[in-house]
Short mmCIF file of C-alpha atoms in Angstrom, two decimals:
data_model
loop_
_atom_site.label_atom_id
_atom_site.label_comp_id
_atom_site.label_asym_id
_atom_site.label_seq_id
_atom_site.Cartn_x
_atom_site.Cartn_y
_atom_site.Cartn_z
CA MET A 1 -52.28 -9.23 22.01
CA SER A 2 -49.64 -7.86 19.70
CA SER A 3 -49.76 -4.93 17.04
CA SER A 4 -49.82 -5.99 13.33
CA LYS A 5 -46.72 -4.11 12.81
CA GLU A 6 -43.41 -3.96 14.85
CA VAL A 7 -41.20 -0.99 15.32
CA VAL A 8 -37.59 -1.51 15.96
CA VAL A 9 -35.72 0.86 17.78
CA ASP A 10 -32.47 1.16 19.31
CA ARG A 11 -32.76 0.43 22.99
CA SER A 12 -30.19 3.41 23.94
CA GLN A 13 -32.26 5.88 21.80
CA LEU A 14 -35.32 4.75 23.65
CA ARG A 15 -33.71 5.22 27.11
CA ARG A 16 -32.71 8.65 25.82
CA VAL A 17 -36.14 9.36 24.71
CA ALA A 18 -37.74 8.46 28.26
CA LEU A 19 -35.25 10.38 30.13
CA SER A 20 -35.84 13.41 27.83
CA SER A 21 -39.68 13.39 28.40
CA LEU A 22 -39.07 12.64 32.01
CA LEU A 23 -37.13 15.74 32.24
CA GLY A 24 -39.71 17.90 30.41
CA THR A 25 -42.48 16.29 32.86
CA VAL A 26 -40.29 17.21 35.67
CA LEU A 27 -40.27 20.82 34.65
CA GLU A 28 -44.19 20.74 33.95
CA TYR A 29 -44.88 19.59 37.37
CA TYR A 30 -42.01 21.48 39.19
CA ASP A 31 -43.46 24.83 37.74
CA PHE A 32 -47.22 23.83 38.31
CA LEU A 33 -46.68 22.73 41.75
CA LEU A 34 -44.41 25.52 42.67
CA TYR A 35 -46.70 28.17 41.45
CA GLY A 36 -49.59 26.55 43.30
CA THR A 37 -47.69 26.35 46.45
CA MET A 38 -46.74 29.97 46.11
CA ALA A 39 -50.24 30.84 45.45
CA ALA A 40 -51.20 29.21 48.82
CA LEU A 41 -48.17 30.83 50.82
CA VAL A 42 -47.05 34.34 49.57
CA PHE A 43 -48.72 35.59 46.31
CA GLY A 44 -52.05 36.66 47.80
CA GLU A 45 -49.99 39.19 50.01
CA LEU A 46 -47.38 40.00 47.35
CA PHE A 47 -49.54 40.39 44.22
CA PHE A 48 -53.35 40.84 45.64
CA PRO A 49 -53.06 42.43 48.80
CA SER A 50 -56.41 42.66 50.55
CA SER A 51 -57.52 43.30 54.22
CA ASN A 52 -59.17 39.91 53.82
CA PRO A 53 -56.54 36.89 53.56
CA ALA A 54 -59.27 34.59 52.25
CA LEU A 55 -59.90 36.97 49.57
CA SER A 56 -56.18 37.38 48.65
CA THR A 57 -55.76 33.45 48.77
CA ILE A 58 -58.87 33.33 46.36
CA ALA A 59 -57.19 35.74 43.95
CA ALA A 60 -54.01 34.02 43.87
CA PHE A 61 -55.44 30.76 43.18
CA GLY A 62 -57.59 32.78 40.20
CA THR A 63 -54.39 33.18 38.68
CA LEU A 64 -53.52 29.36 38.50
CA ALA A 65 -56.80 28.78 37.08
CA ALA A 66 -55.71 31.42 34.38
CA GLY A 67 -52.77 29.21 33.40
CA TYR A 68 -55.07 26.13 33.10
CA ALA A 69 -57.15 28.08 30.84
CA ALA A 70 -54.35 28.27 28.20
CA ARG A 71 -53.72 25.01 28.31
CA PRO A 72 -56.24 23.38 25.80
CA LEU A 73 -55.27 26.41 23.43
CA GLY A 74 -51.68 25.03 23.91
CA GLY A 75 -52.46 21.74 23.13
CA VAL A 76 -54.31 22.68 19.98
CA ILE A 77 -51.56 24.86 18.43
CA PHE A 78 -48.82 22.28 19.57
CA GLY A 79 -50.64 19.34 18.64
CA HIS A 80 -51.49 20.84 15.00
CA PHE A 81 -47.94 21.40 14.50
CA GLY A 82 -46.83 18.13 16.08
CA ASP A 83 -49.26 16.18 14.14
CA ARG A 84 -48.07 17.96 10.83
CA LEU A 85 -44.13 18.56 11.35
CA GLY A 86 -43.08 16.37 14.04
CA ARG A 87 -43.03 15.76 17.86
CA LYS A 88 -39.38 16.64 18.51
CA THR A 89 -39.42 20.02 17.31
CA MET A 90 -42.54 20.84 19.33
CA LEU A 91 -41.26 19.48 22.39
CA ILE A 92 -37.93 21.85 21.98
CA VAL A 93 -40.20 24.84 21.80
CA THR A 94 -42.66 24.02 24.76
CA MET A 95 -39.59 23.24 27.13
CA VAL A 96 -38.05 26.66 26.38
CA VAL A 97 -41.14 28.68 26.47
CA MET A 98 -42.23 26.79 29.85
CA GLY A 99 -38.87 27.39 31.54
CA ALA A 100 -38.58 31.06 30.15
CA ALA A 101 -42.01 32.01 31.84
CA SER A 102 -40.96 30.19 35.16
CA PHE A 103 -37.83 32.12 35.29
CA ILE A 104 -39.19 35.58 34.39
CA ILE A 105 -41.96 35.30 37.30
CA GLY A 106 -38.85 35.02 39.56
CA LEU A 107 -37.88 38.39 38.58
CA LEU A 108 -41.09 39.87 38.77
CA PRO A 109 -41.65 43.23 40.87
CA THR A 110 -44.69 42.74 43.36
CA TYR A 111 -47.79 45.04 43.83
CA GLU A 112 -45.88 47.29 46.48
CA ALA A 113 -43.29 48.24 43.75
CA ILE A 114 -45.39 48.70 40.56
CA GLY A 115 -48.98 48.42 41.58
CA VAL A 116 -51.66 46.73 39.68
CA LEU A 117 -49.30 46.08 36.67
CA ALA A 118 -47.56 43.37 39.13
CA PRO A 119 -50.75 41.04 39.09
CA VAL A 120 -51.36 41.72 35.38
CA LEU A 121 -47.67 40.52 34.44
CA LEU A 122 -47.94 37.66 36.71
CA VAL A 123 -51.17 36.62 34.81
CA THR A 124 -49.66 37.29 31.78
CA LEU A 125 -46.66 35.03 32.31
CA ARG A 126 -48.97 32.15 33.92
CA ILE A 127 -50.97 32.29 30.79
CA VAL A 128 -47.74 31.91 28.42
CA GLN A 129 -46.64 29.06 30.86
CA GLY A 130 -50.07 27.37 30.52
CA PHE A 131 -50.03 27.76 26.89
CA ALA A 132 -46.49 25.87 26.43
CA ILE A 133 -47.62 23.16 29.03
CA GLY A 134 -50.65 22.51 26.88
CA GLY A 135 -48.26 21.07 24.25
CA GLU A 136 -45.88 19.39 26.67
CA TRP A 137 -47.10 16.54 28.33
CA GLY A 138 -48.88 14.90 25.01
CA GLY A 139 -45.69 15.23 22.91
CA ALA A 140 -43.59 13.77 25.53
CA ALA A 141 -46.00 10.98 26.18
CA LEU A 142 -46.13 10.26 22.48
CA MET A 143 -42.47 10.04 22.09
CA VAL A 144 -42.18 7.39 24.52
CA ILE A 145 -45.27 5.58 23.62
CA GLU A 146 -44.29 5.73 19.63
CA HIS A 147 -40.95 4.84 20.35
CA ALA A 148 -41.73 1.68 22.61
CA GLU A 149 -42.45 -1.98 22.09
CA PRO A 150 -46.15 -2.51 22.35
CA GLU A 151 -46.17 -4.77 25.05
CA ARG A 152 -43.91 -2.31 27.25
CA ARG A 153 -45.64 1.13 26.54
CA GLY A 154 -46.91 1.23 30.04
CA ARG A 155 -43.67 0.43 31.71
CA TRP A 156 -41.66 3.24 29.48
CA ALA A 157 -44.73 5.60 30.08
CA GLY A 158 -44.26 4.99 33.87
CA ILE A 159 -40.74 6.44 33.52
CA MET A 160 -42.12 9.43 31.69
CA GLN A 161 -44.68 10.09 34.27
CA LEU A 162 -42.22 10.04 37.23
CA GLY A 163 -41.74 13.53 36.13
CA SER A 164 -45.07 14.31 38.15
CA PRO A 165 -43.74 13.08 41.82
CA ILE A 166 -40.08 14.23 41.00
CA GLY A 167 -41.33 17.59 39.95
CA PHE A 168 -43.27 17.72 43.04
CA LEU A 169 -40.75 16.58 45.28
CA LEU A 170 -38.16 19.33 43.85
CA ALA A 171 -40.86 21.96 44.28
CA THR A 172 -41.68 21.02 47.62
CA VAL A 173 -38.17 20.51 49.01
CA VAL A 174 -36.99 23.89 47.27
CA VAL A 175 -40.19 25.62 48.92
CA MET A 176 -39.41 24.01 52.35
CA VAL A 177 -35.76 25.36 52.31
CA VAL A 178 -37.01 28.85 51.48
CA SER A 179 -39.68 28.77 53.95
CA LEU A 180 -36.98 28.34 56.75
CA LEU A 181 -36.06 32.03 56.13
CA PRO A 182 -37.38 34.86 58.21
CA ASP A 183 -40.71 36.07 57.02
CA GLU A 184 -39.16 39.34 55.65
CA SER A 185 -36.54 37.64 53.76
CA LEU A 186 -38.98 35.02 52.34
CA TYR A 187 -41.60 37.78 51.20
CA SER A 188 -38.73 40.19 49.85
CA TRP A 189 -36.35 37.66 47.77
CA GLY A 190 -36.90 34.15 49.10
CA TRP A 191 -39.90 33.12 47.00
CA ARG A 192 -38.04 34.01 43.76
CA VAL A 193 -35.34 31.48 44.36
CA PRO A 194 -37.33 28.42 43.37
CA PHE A 195 -38.68 29.98 40.09
CA LEU A 196 -35.25 31.07 38.91
CA LEU A 197 -33.83 27.56 39.55
CA SER A 198 -36.20 26.04 36.79
CA ALA A 199 -33.63 27.33 34.27
CA LEU A 200 -31.42 24.52 35.42
CA LEU A 201 -34.00 21.99 34.45
CA VAL A 202 -34.31 23.83 31.00
CA VAL A 203 -30.73 23.22 30.14
CA VAL A 204 -30.55 19.94 31.16
CA GLY A 205 -33.84 19.14 29.38
CA LEU A 206 -32.82 20.72 26.20
CA TYR A 207 -29.63 18.79 25.92
CA MET A 208 -31.40 15.57 26.36
CA ARG A 209 -34.16 16.67 23.61
CA LEU A 210 -31.78 17.73 21.02
CA GLY A 211 -30.17 14.26 20.72
CA VAL A 212 -33.38 12.04 20.33
CA VAL A 213 -34.52 10.99 17.21
CA GLU A 214 -38.17 11.79 15.62
CA SER A 215 -40.89 9.14 16.54
CA PRO A 216 -40.54 6.15 14.17
CA VAL A 217 -44.31 5.69 14.03
CA PHE A 218 -44.69 9.40 12.79
CA GLN A 219 -41.66 9.12 10.58
CA GLU A 220 -43.40 6.11 8.94
CA ALA A 221 -46.61 7.98 8.54
CA VAL A 222 -44.74 10.95 6.61
CA ASP A 223 -42.93 8.29 4.32
CA ASN A 224 -46.29 6.86 3.49
CA ASP A 225 -47.62 10.64 3.03
CA ASP A 226 -50.50 9.71 5.72
CA ALA A 227 -49.76 12.59 8.19
CA GLN A 228 -49.43 15.26 5.51
CA VAL A 229 -52.32 14.28 3.33
CA LYS A 230 -55.04 12.82 5.62
CA ALA A 231 -55.00 15.50 8.56
CA LYS A 232 -53.96 18.90 7.20
CA THR A 233 -56.12 20.10 9.99
CA PRO A 234 -55.90 17.67 12.84
CA LEU A 235 -58.13 19.61 15.13
CA LEU A 236 -61.23 19.55 12.75
CA ARG A 237 -60.88 15.68 12.40
CA VAL A 238 -60.78 15.30 15.94
CA LEU A 239 -63.92 17.55 16.31
CA ARG A 240 -65.61 16.03 13.51
CA HIS A 241 -65.90 12.47 15.57
CA PRO A 242 -65.63 13.95 19.25
CA ARG A 243 -66.45 10.88 21.27
CA ALA A 244 -62.93 9.67 21.68
CA LEU A 245 -61.85 13.17 22.63
CA ILE A 246 -64.69 13.55 25.20
CA LEU A 247 -63.86 10.03 26.85
CA ALA A 248 -59.99 11.08 27.02
CA CYS A 249 -60.84 14.57 28.70
CA ALA A 250 -63.27 12.75 31.25
CA ALA A 251 -60.71 9.92 32.10
CA GLY A 252 -58.39 12.54 33.30
CA ILE A 253 -60.67 14.79 35.37
CA GLY A 254 -60.68 12.66 38.59
CA PRO A 255 -56.93 12.31 39.10
CA PHE A 256 -56.42 16.00 38.29
CA ALA A 257 -59.15 17.15 40.95
CA LEU A 258 -57.52 15.00 43.42
CA THR A 259 -54.20 16.42 42.88
CA ALA A 260 -55.31 19.95 43.13
CA LEU A 261 -56.94 19.27 46.46
CA ALA A 262 -54.55 16.98 48.12
CA THR A 263 -51.28 18.96 46.83
CA SER A 264 -51.84 22.58 46.08
CA HIS A 265 -55.21 23.13 48.17
CA ILE A 266 -54.25 21.40 51.20
CA ILE A 267 -51.74 23.79 52.09
CA ALA A 268 -54.01 26.50 52.65
CA TYR A 269 -56.64 24.33 53.86
CA ALA A 270 -54.54 22.64 56.64
CA LYS A 271 -53.01 26.00 57.69
CA GLY A 272 -56.45 27.48 58.12
CA ILE A 273 -57.52 24.50 60.67
CA GLY A 274 -54.43 24.79 62.70
CA TYR A 275 -51.39 22.55 61.19
CA ASP A 276 -47.95 23.94 61.13
CA GLN A 277 -46.75 24.62 57.63
CA SER A 278 -43.90 22.32 58.26
CA ASP A 279 -45.97 19.34 59.11
CA VAL A 280 -47.92 19.65 55.81
CA MET A 281 -44.97 20.39 53.72
CA ARG A 282 -43.15 17.21 55.30
CA ALA A 283 -46.64 15.20 54.57
CA LEU A 284 -46.18 16.46 50.95
CA VAL A 285 -42.43 15.22 50.59
CA ILE A 286 -43.67 11.83 51.79
CA ILE A 287 -46.30 11.21 49.47
CA ALA A 288 -44.29 12.39 46.38
CA MET A 289 -41.60 9.82 47.65
CA LEU A 290 -44.45 7.14 47.59
CA SER A 291 -45.44 8.14 43.85
CA LEU A 292 -41.83 7.30 42.81
CA ILE A 293 -42.74 3.64 43.34
CA THR A 294 -46.43 3.50 42.70
CA ILE A 295 -46.42 5.33 39.29
CA PRO A 296 -44.17 3.12 37.58
CA LEU A 297 -45.44 0.22 39.26
CA PHE A 298 -49.12 1.06 38.29
CA SER A 299 -48.32 2.17 34.67
CA ALA A 300 -46.37 -1.07 34.13
CA LEU A 301 -49.17 -3.11 35.60
CA SER A 302 -51.47 -1.50 32.94
CA ASP A 303 -49.42 -3.74 30.64
CA ARG A 304 -50.47 -7.00 32.26
CA VAL A 305 -53.89 -6.28 33.25
CA GLY A 306 -55.08 -3.55 31.07
CA ARG A 307 -55.29 0.29 31.22
CA ARG A 308 -59.19 0.34 32.31
CA GLY A 309 -58.68 -2.17 35.41
CA VAL A 310 -56.17 -0.06 36.83
CA ALA A 311 -57.83 3.28 36.37
CA LEU A 312 -61.09 2.06 37.47
CA ALA A 313 -59.79 0.40 40.72
CA GLY A 314 -58.48 4.18 41.41
CA ALA A 315 -61.68 5.89 40.65
CA ILE A 316 -63.62 3.62 42.91
CA GLY A 317 -60.93 4.18 45.66
CA ALA A 318 -61.56 7.77 45.27
CA VAL A 319 -65.03 7.79 45.63
CA VAL A 320 -64.83 5.37 48.70
CA PHE A 321 -62.18 7.56 50.41
CA ALA A 322 -63.21 11.09 49.75
CA LEU A 323 -65.22 11.48 53.11
CA PRO A 324 -62.59 9.55 55.30
CA MET A 325 -59.81 11.62 53.75
CA TYR A 326 -60.79 14.96 55.16
CA ALA A 327 -62.22 13.22 58.44
CA LEU A 328 -58.67 12.37 58.91
CA VAL A 329 -57.22 15.70 57.90
CA ASP A 330 -59.78 17.34 60.52
CA THR A 331 -58.06 15.51 63.45
CA VAL A 332 -55.56 18.27 63.12
CA SER A 333 -53.04 15.37 63.70
CA ALA A 334 -49.69 15.50 61.63
CA LEU A 335 -49.90 11.47 61.50
CA TRP A 336 -53.31 11.35 60.20
CA LEU A 337 -52.70 14.13 57.94
CA THR A 338 -49.92 11.96 56.43
CA VAL A 339 -52.00 8.89 56.44
CA ALA A 340 -55.00 10.54 54.56
CA LEU A 341 -52.49 12.06 52.04
CA LEU A 342 -50.86 8.75 51.27
CA ILE A 343 -53.93 6.88 50.59
CA ALA A 344 -55.20 9.61 48.47
CA GLN A 345 -52.02 9.45 46.67
CA VAL A 346 -52.29 5.66 46.01
CA VAL A 347 -55.55 6.25 44.41
CA GLN A 348 -54.77 9.08 42.39
CA ASN A 349 -51.65 7.27 40.93
CA LEU A 350 -53.97 4.24 40.26
CA MET A 351 -56.14 6.74 37.94
CA TYR A 352 -53.18 8.77 36.78
CA ALA A 353 -50.44 6.21 35.87
CA PRO A 354 -52.42 4.54 32.80
CA LEU A 355 -53.46 7.84 31.24
CA ALA A 356 -50.31 8.30 28.87
CA PRO A 357 -50.58 4.82 27.24
CA LEU A 358 -54.54 4.80 27.44
CA LEU A 359 -54.83 8.31 25.58
CA SER A 360 -52.11 7.66 23.01
CA GLU A 361 -53.95 4.32 21.90
CA MET A 362 -57.05 6.02 21.38
CA PHE A 363 -55.98 8.16 18.54
CA GLY A 364 -54.64 7.56 15.13
CA THR A 365 -50.88 8.78 14.23
CA GLU A 366 -52.33 11.57 12.07
CA THR A 367 -54.36 13.15 15.01
CA ARG A 368 -52.62 11.67 18.00
CA TYR A 369 -50.53 14.76 19.29
CA THR A 370 -53.69 17.12 19.11
CA GLY A 371 -56.24 14.33 20.47
CA VAL A 372 -54.06 13.53 23.34
CA SER A 373 -52.88 17.01 24.34
CA LEU A 374 -56.39 18.66 24.01
CA GLY A 375 -58.00 15.90 26.11
CA TYR A 376 -55.36 15.69 28.65
CA GLN A 377 -55.31 19.51 28.87
CA MET A 378 -59.28 20.04 28.99
CA ALA A 379 -59.04 17.44 31.78
CA SER A 380 -56.43 19.41 33.59
CA LEU A 381 -58.46 22.69 33.15
CA ILE A 382 -61.76 21.09 34.45
CA GLY A 383 -60.16 18.94 37.10
CA ALA A 384 -57.51 20.98 38.26
CA GLY A 385 -57.51 24.33 37.09
CA PHE A 386 -60.68 25.58 38.69
CA THR A 387 -60.63 23.19 41.87
CA PRO A 388 -58.44 25.19 44.35
CA LEU A 389 -60.56 28.51 43.55
CA ILE A 390 -63.77 26.60 43.76
CA ALA A 391 -62.80 24.84 47.03
CA SER A 392 -61.41 28.20 48.70
CA SER A 393 -64.71 29.75 47.63
CA LEU A 394 -66.99 26.88 49.22
CA LEU A 395 -65.14 26.84 52.37
CA ALA A 396 -65.57 30.62 52.95
CA ALA A 397 -69.19 30.39 51.93
CA THR A 398 -69.77 27.28 54.39
CA GLY A 399 -67.66 28.17 57.32
CA GLY A 400 -64.78 26.09 56.71
CA SER A 401 -66.70 22.70 56.26
CA SER A 402 -64.93 19.86 54.41
CA LEU A 403 -67.92 18.20 53.11
CA PRO A 404 -67.99 20.27 49.90
CA LEU A 405 -64.22 19.27 49.43
CA SER A 406 -65.17 15.43 49.55
CA CYS A 407 -68.02 16.10 47.11
CA ILE A 408 -65.60 17.51 44.41
CA ILE A 409 -63.73 14.22 44.79
CA VAL A 410 -66.48 12.07 44.43
CA VAL A 411 -68.04 13.68 41.56
CA ALA A 412 -64.59 13.94 39.58
CA ALA A 413 -63.77 10.18 40.32
CA LEU A 414 -67.37 9.21 39.22
CA ILE A 415 -66.74 11.28 35.84
CA THR A 416 -63.46 9.42 35.42
CA GLY A 417 -64.85 5.86 36.10
CA VAL A 418 -67.84 6.22 33.85
CA ALA A 419 -65.52 7.39 31.03
CA VAL A 420 -62.97 4.80 31.52
CA TRP A 421 -65.64 2.23 31.70
CA ARG A 422 -67.20 3.44 28.31
CA ILE A 423 -63.51 3.08 26.80
CA VAL A 424 -62.77 -0.50 25.31
CA GLU A 425 -59.47 -1.78 26.26
CA THR A 426 -56.51 -0.29 24.17
CA ARG A 427 -53.63 -2.06 25.62
CA GLY A 428 -51.22 -3.29 22.75
CA ARG A 429 -53.14 -1.88 19.76
CA ASP A 430 -51.42 -1.16 16.52
CA LEU A 431 -50.46 2.56 16.55
CA THR A 432 -50.33 3.03 12.91
CA THR A 433 -54.11 2.53 12.64
CA GLY A 434 -56.41 5.49 12.52
CA PHE A 435 -60.20 6.45 13.12
CA ASP A 436 -62.97 4.77 11.46
CA GLU A 437 -64.44 7.53 9.38
CA SER A 438 -67.78 5.72 9.18
CA SER A 439 -68.48 5.46 12.87
CA PRO A 440 -68.04 8.72 14.83
CA GLY A 441 -65.34 8.21 17.81
CA ARG A 442 -64.44 4.82 17.09
CA ILE A 443 -60.94 3.69 16.11
CA GLU A 444 -59.76 1.32 13.56
CA GLN A 445 -58.37 -1.55 15.26
CA SER A 446 -55.73 -4.26 14.72
CA ALA A 447 -57.54 -6.27 17.33
CA PRO A 448 -61.08 -6.42 18.17
CA GLU A 449 -61.04 -4.93 21.81
CA ALA A 450 -58.81 -1.91 20.80
CA GLY A 451 -60.58 1.49 20.60
CA VAL A 452 -63.45 3.31 22.05
CA ARG A 453 -66.87 1.50 22.55
CA VAL A 454 -69.76 2.44 20.28
CA GLU A 455 -73.27 0.98 20.93
#
């Protein structure tokens, strides 16, 4: 299938766009995973001291959820201006705000120094960080997708989505290094270093983003007066026919929930049942390295077999593997822990890798930034924002049973599987088309299989 309109773009510019989007995604995931790791390791004691360590950890994960709660709002605000004014400007703003919030977290005084003001400032900065992240992924994905050739969108999106394992790998390695410090040094200044290092990613990322051109698809819409006339309020237009938004959100819940359990929460869980922290961190580094191969592979595969087939395979795999995953982890064997997380990462990558092209192809140009950002960030809020908090609470309530954790994975993966099943294959559709106003949730198509199924 080919689109009805071809967008010709300079290949060197496309590479620069992909690299700039990759760096933004690296910063996003570095900040996210760094915060989640520190919440599991030190934030409970430093910012939420309690005589009960489990309650301190739950409170620390609560701040993680607060950041996620701000993401949909960020998606709406940045999506609105991204659809009205352009993708590039918004991506510069999101990178600056993300990096600044992370850097300032590294400078915060702790509860011991300023009392209750410390957790208040931490939550505030986490909310600011989440607000900026809300507009980052959608804009980064669109810049790549709207520049790329229709038949290679998955391939180029896979480069951008490498930011997930690279950011995770960077965060994990940095945390492993500072974890080698004596406890006194780690709790006094060592935990600050990873946050302060985020400034380096911002500088490099801004240099790349300032040199890219605006999306040619968006520019064409502006030249034709489409984006400005048709969608003065993109959010209202998306909400008027919400089916595509609901399906976009549901499609992302599974991979986000599995990520939250198999990365951030697994640290606290594994330590609680007797694992050495070094064994857990080593396993996390290995699975991040695996994703450097599987994410671009599965994303490119979606160009050949379709977005739905790849994502459905991951959803089915997650349902099947949910119980065996924790059975392997509960052996308290470093080898089986690594095997469990490797398999979990493969099925997560199958669900996650096609998301960028899938969501981008579900919305018209005049509402794409808003629709993609809001759908993706709502999925992150529902799938990952509250998952570590819920998981920690369930563990405390059930005396440490892993069965509720497996159930979370099953439910989340089923939601993703059903949603992807309800989306008609979008691979290769014409990005210059928009919503069909006469049929809620359906998208105007350049080929009969594009868009969202309406029965």
